[in-house]
Coordinates of C-alpha atoms in Angstrom, one line a residue:
X254 CA 103.1 9.9 -12.1
X255 CA 99.8 10.1 -14.0
X256 CA 99.2 6.5 -13.3
X257 CA 99.5 7.1 -9.5
X258 CA 97.2 10.1 -9.7
X259 CA 94.6 8.1 -11.5
X260 CA 94.8 5.3 -9.0
X261 CA 94.6 7.6 -6.0
X262 CA 91.8 9.7 -7.5
X263 CA 89.7 6.6 -8.0
X264 CA 90.3 5.6 -4.4
X265 CA 89.0 9.0 -3.3
X266 CA 85.9 8.5 -5.5
X267 CA 85.4 5.0 -3.9
X268 CA 85.6 6.2 -0.4
X269 CA 83.6 9.4 -1.0
X270 CA 80.8 7.3 -2.6
X271 CA 80.8 4.5 0.0
X272 CA 81.2 6.6 3.1
X273 CA 78.9 9.3 1.7
X274 CA 76.2 6.7 1.1
X275 CA 76.7 5.2 4.5
X276 CA 76.3 8.5 6.3
X277 CA 73.4 9.8 4.2
X278 CA 75.4 11.9 1.7
X279 CA 74.6 10.0 -1.5
X280 CA 75.8 13.1 -3.5
X281 CA 79.4 12.7 -2.3
X282 CA 80.3 10.0 -4.8
X283 CA 78.9 11.8 -7.8
X284 CA 80.6 15.0 -6.7
X285 CA 84.0 13.2 -6.3
X286 CA 83.4 11.5 -9.7
X287 CA 82.8 14.9 -11.3
X288 CA 86.1 16.2 -10.0
X289 CA 87.9 13.1 -11.1
X290 CA 86.3 13.3 -14.6
X291 CA 87.1 17.0 -15.0
X292 CA 90.7 16.4 -14.2
X293 CA 91.0 13.2 -16.1
X294 CA 89.1 14.0 -19.3
X295 CA 91.2 17.1 -20.1
X296 CA 93.6 17.0 -23.0
X297 CA 97.0 15.5 -22.2
X298 CA 95.5 13.0 -19.7
X299 CA 92.5 11.6 -21.5
X300 CA 93.0 8.5 -23.6
X301 CA 91.1 7.5 -26.6
X302 CA 87.9 5.7 -25.6
X303 CA 87.7 7.0 -22.0
X304 CA 84.3 8.6 -22.5
X305 CA 82.9 5.6 -24.3
X306 CA 84.2 3.3 -21.5
X307 CA 82.4 5.5 -18.9
X308 CA 79.1 5.3 -20.8
X309 CA 79.5 1.5 -21.2
X310 CA 80.4 1.1 -17.5
X311 CA 77.4 3.2 -16.4
X312 CA 75.2 1.0 -18.5
X313 CA 76.7 -2.2 -17.1
X314 CA 76.6 -0.9 -13.6
X315 CA 73.0 0.2 -13.9
X316 CA 72.0 -3.2 -15.1
X317 CA 74.0 -5.0 -12.5
X318 CA 73.0 -3.0 -9.5
X319 CA 69.4 -2.6 -10.6
X320 CA 69.2 -6.4 -11.0
X321 CA 70.7 -6.9 -7.5
X322 CA 68.2 -4.5 -6.0
X323 CA 65.2 -5.7 -7.9
X324 CA 66.0 -9.3 -7.0
X325 CA 66.2 -8.4 -3.4
X326 CA 69.9 -9.5 -3.2
X327 CA 71.1 -6.1 -2.2
X328 CA 69.8 -2.9 -0.6
X329 CA 71.7 0.4 -1.0
X330 CA 72.0 3.2 1.6
X331 CA 71.2 6.7 0.3
X332 CA 69.3 5.2 -2.6
X333 CA 68.6 8.0 -5.1
X334 CA 66.8 7.2 -7.3
X335 CA 64.4 5.0 -5.4
X336 CA 64.9 1.2 -5.4
X337 CA 65.0 -0.9 -7.4
X338 CA 67.0 1.4 -9.6
X339 CA 70.8 1.6 -9.0
X340 CA 71.6 4.6 -6.9
X341 CA 73.7 7.4 -8.3
X342 CA 76.5 6.9 -5.8
X343 CA 77.2 3.3 -6.9
X344 CA 77.0 4.4 -10.6
X345 CA 79.7 6.9 -9.8
X346 CA 81.9 4.0 -8.8
X347 CA 81.3 2.3 -12.1
X348 CA 82.1 5.4 -14.1
X349 CA 85.2 6.1 -12.0
X350 CA 86.4 2.6 -12.4
X351 CA 86.0 3.0 -16.2
X352 CA 88.4 5.9 -16.0
X353 CA 91.1 3.6 -14.6
X354 CA 90.9 1.0 -17.4
X355 CA 93.2 2.8 -19.9
X356 CA 95.4 4.2 -17.1
X357 CA 96.3 2.7 -13.7
X358 CA 94.5 -0.6 -14.6
X359 CA 95.7 -0.8 -18.1
X360 CA 98.1 -3.7 -17.3
X361 CA 95.0 -5.5 -16.0
X362 CA 92.6 -4.6 -18.8
X363 CA 95.1 -6.0 -21.4
X364 CA 94.8 -9.4 -19.8
X365 CA 91.0 -10.2 -19.9
X366 CA 91.6 -13.9 -19.1
X367 CA 93.0 -12.7 -15.8
X368 CA 91.0 -9.5 -15.3
X369 CA 87.5 -11.1 -15.6
X370 CA 87.9 -13.9 -13.1
X371 CA 89.7 -11.5 -10.6
X372 CA 86.8 -9.0 -11.1
X373 CA 84.4 -11.9 -10.3
X374 CA 86.2 -12.3 -7.0
X375 CA 87.1 -8.7 -6.0
X376 CA 83.9 -7.0 -7.2
X377 CA 81.7 -8.9 -4.7
X378 CA 84.3 -8.5 -2.0
X379 CA 84.2 -4.8 -2.6
X380 CA 80.4 -4.8 -2.1
X381 CA 80.6 -7.1 0.9
X382 CA 83.3 -4.9 2.5
X383 CA 81.3 -1.7 1.8
X384 CA 78.4 -3.3 3.6
X385 CA 80.2 -4.9 6.5
X386 CA 82.5 -2.0 7.3
X387 CA 80.2 0.9 6.6
X388 CA 76.7 -0.2 5.9
X389 CA 76.5 1.3 2.4
X390 CA 75.3 -2.0 0.9
X391 CA 73.3 -4.7 2.6
X392 CA 73.7 -8.2 1.0
X393 CA 70.6 -10.4 1.5
X394 CA 70.5 -14.0 2.7
X395 CA 71.5 -16.4 1.3
X396 CA 74.7 -14.3 1.1
X397 CA 76.5 -17.0 -1.0
X398 CA 73.9 -16.9 -3.7
X399 CA 73.7 -13.1 -3.7
X400 CA 77.5 -12.9 -4.0
X401 CA 77.5 -15.6 -6.7
X402 CA 75.1 -13.5 -8.8
X403 CA 77.2 -10.5 -8.3
X404 CA 80.3 -12.5 -9.3
X405 CA 78.7 -13.5 -12.5
X406 CA 77.7 -9.9 -13.2
X407 CA 81.2 -8.7 -12.6
X408 CA 82.7 -11.5 -14.7
X409 CA 80.5 -10.5 -17.7
X410 CA 81.0 -6.8 -17.1
X411 CA 84.7 -7.0 -16.8
X412 CA 85.0 -9.2 -19.9
X413 CA 82.9 -6.6 -21.9
X414 CA 84.9 -3.7 -20.4
X415 CA 88.3 -5.3 -21.3
X416 CA 87.2 -5.9 -24.9
X417 CA 85.8 -2.4 -25.2
X418 CA 88.9 -0.8 -23.7
X419 CA 91.0 -2.5 -26.3
X420 CA 88.6 -1.7 -29.2
X421 CA 87.9 1.9 -28.2
X422 CA 91.7 2.7 -27.8
X423 CA 92.4 1.7 -31.4
X424 CA 92.8 4.6 -33.9
X425 CA 89.8 5.1 -36.1
X426 CA 90.7 3.8 -39.6
X427 CA 88.9 6.7 -41.2
X428 CA 91.1 9.3 -39.5
X429 CA 94.3 7.3 -39.0
X430 CA 97.2 8.8 -40.9
X431 CA 98.2 5.3 -42.0
X432 CA 95.0 4.8 -43.9
X433 CA 94.6 8.2 -45.5
X434 CA 95.4 8.4 -49.2
X435 CA 97.4 11.4 -50.4

């Protein structure tokens, strides 16, 4: 049941962020993320490494989307902070996505050779769809080149996130009961 709640909650964050940005409510994504994070990071739901994954995903998202905006490959609706910096609403998507990696997307994360190439396909499709359907993101011409750059960014980011999810979820050898001496 927790897996479904995690999956659905991320979809709520995605739609709040994208539709919010499209209609001038750039705060909607971060607010939805805050609710998701408060629910998700409480004891009993949180997994080892979730907070570290969020921080890492925020960093990767900031680099990716700032690169896209600075290069002129994309423009974001409701861009706060001002371009070329990645807007808060899209960073909320990255942070929310990170909260799925040890939960509803765990099956995917544990297969980096599958996850990274699929992220390289579906990451850009998500941006393109958010732009075409709602106008939250504008992808510049030549669209093929812009989507290719985004695909490479997602391939690298997902590879890093998969490795980090596996590493961060391991017990700390310093505190693990198996390594403590009596």
